[in-house]
GROMACS .gro file of C-alpha atoms in nm:
model
   79
    1LEU     CA    1   8.889  10.599  14.145
    2CYS     CA    2   8.590  10.832  14.180
    3PHE     CA    3   8.502  10.669  14.512
    4MET     CA    4   8.853  10.732  14.646
    5ALA     CA    5   8.835  11.095  14.535
    6LEU     CA    6   8.501  11.134  14.713
    7ILE     CA    7   8.642  10.986  15.035
    8LEU     CA    8   8.948  11.215  15.020
    9TYR     CA    9   8.724  11.515  14.954
   10ARG     CA   10   8.504  11.432  15.254
   11VAL     CA   11   8.801  11.376  15.485
   12MET     CA   12   8.948  11.707  15.372
   13ARG     CA   13   8.616  11.884  15.430
   14MET     CA   14   8.586  11.724  15.774
   15LYS     CA   15   8.939  11.828  15.877
   16LEU     CA   16   8.891  12.184  15.753
   17LYS     CA   17   8.561  12.211  15.939
   18ALA     CA   18   8.706  12.061  16.260
   19ALA     CA   19   8.988  12.317  16.248
   20LYS     CA   20   8.727  12.592  16.202
   21SER     CA   21   8.897  12.686  15.877
   22PRO     CA   22   8.715  12.930  15.649
   23TYR     CA   23   8.834  12.737  15.343
   24SER     CA   24   8.632  12.489  15.140
   25PRO     CA   25   8.814  12.187  14.995
   26GLU     CA   26   8.794  12.352  14.651
   27ARG     CA   27   8.953  12.675  14.771
   28ALA     CA   28   9.217  12.487  14.972
   29LEU     CA   29   9.316  12.278  14.671
   30ALA     CA   30   9.322  12.584  14.445
   31SER     CA   31   9.557  12.755  14.688
   32LEU     CA   32   9.786  12.453  14.727
   33ARG     CA   33   9.794  12.399  14.350
   34ARG     CA   34   9.999  12.719  14.314
   35ILE     CA   35  10.297  12.575  14.504
   36GLN     CA   36  10.579  12.508  14.259
   37ALA     CA   37  10.899  12.306  14.289
   38HIS     CA   38  11.194  12.410  14.075
   39ARG     CA   39  11.517  12.235  13.985
   40VAL     CA   40  11.775  12.407  13.768
   41ARG     CA   41  12.106  12.280  13.634
   42VAL     CA   42  12.336  12.526  13.456
   43ASN     CA   43  12.629  12.405  13.244
   44GLY     CA   44  12.630  12.059  13.400
   45GLN     CA   45  12.676  12.194  13.752
   46THR     CA   46  12.507  12.050  14.058
   47PRO     CA   47  12.134  12.116  14.036
   48ILE     CA   48  11.988  12.395  14.247
   49ALA     CA   49  11.648  12.315  14.391
   50GLY     CA   50  11.385  12.544  14.532
   51LEU     CA   51  11.026  12.566  14.634
   52SER     CA   52  10.799  12.865  14.587
   53THR     CA   53  10.732  13.068  14.899
   54ILE     CA   54  10.441  12.931  15.100
   55THR     CA   55  10.175  13.202  15.139
   56ASP     CA   56   9.989  13.266  15.464
   57GLU     CA   57   9.677  13.108  15.312
   58GLN     CA   58   9.866  12.794  15.212
   59ALA     CA   59  10.024  12.772  15.559
   60GLN     CA   60   9.678  12.796  15.716
   61VAL     CA   61   9.551  12.516  15.492
   62PHE     CA   62   9.845  12.293  15.586
   63GLN     CA   63   9.786  12.368  15.954
   64ALA     CA   64   9.411  12.299  15.929
   65LEU     CA   65   9.477  11.968  15.754
   66ASP     CA   66   9.752  11.879  16.005
   67ILE     CA   67  10.008  11.839  15.725
   68LYS     CA   68  10.370  11.952  15.743
   69LYS     CA   69  10.465  12.231  15.503
   70PRO     CA   70  10.675  12.095  15.215
   71THR     CA   71  11.046  12.166  15.195
   72ALA     CA   72  11.257  12.183  14.881
   73THR     CA   73  11.429  11.851  14.956
   74SER     CA   74  11.120  11.652  15.051
   75GLN     CA   75  10.914  11.786  14.762
   76LEU     CA   76  11.182  11.731  14.496
   77ALA     CA   77  11.237  11.371  14.596
   78ILE     CA   78  10.932  11.276  14.386
   79LEU     CA   79  11.036  11.467  14.074
   0.00000   0.00000   0.00000
């Protein structure tokens, strides 16, 4: 498990560096950690789903890592 984490960390660092991103893997993860998915059901009605607004910093991290920004539907599929 620790070996896999190390490999993921190094790949992330490599991608950020290749994209000339000013973010370290630690800062990138701290920024992405603040993204929240919400699902609310009131009085048995159909649930309403949402995703917190993606900040400019988070968008830059996604772009540097060549990852699509999450959407409410794709993110909530795992909840």
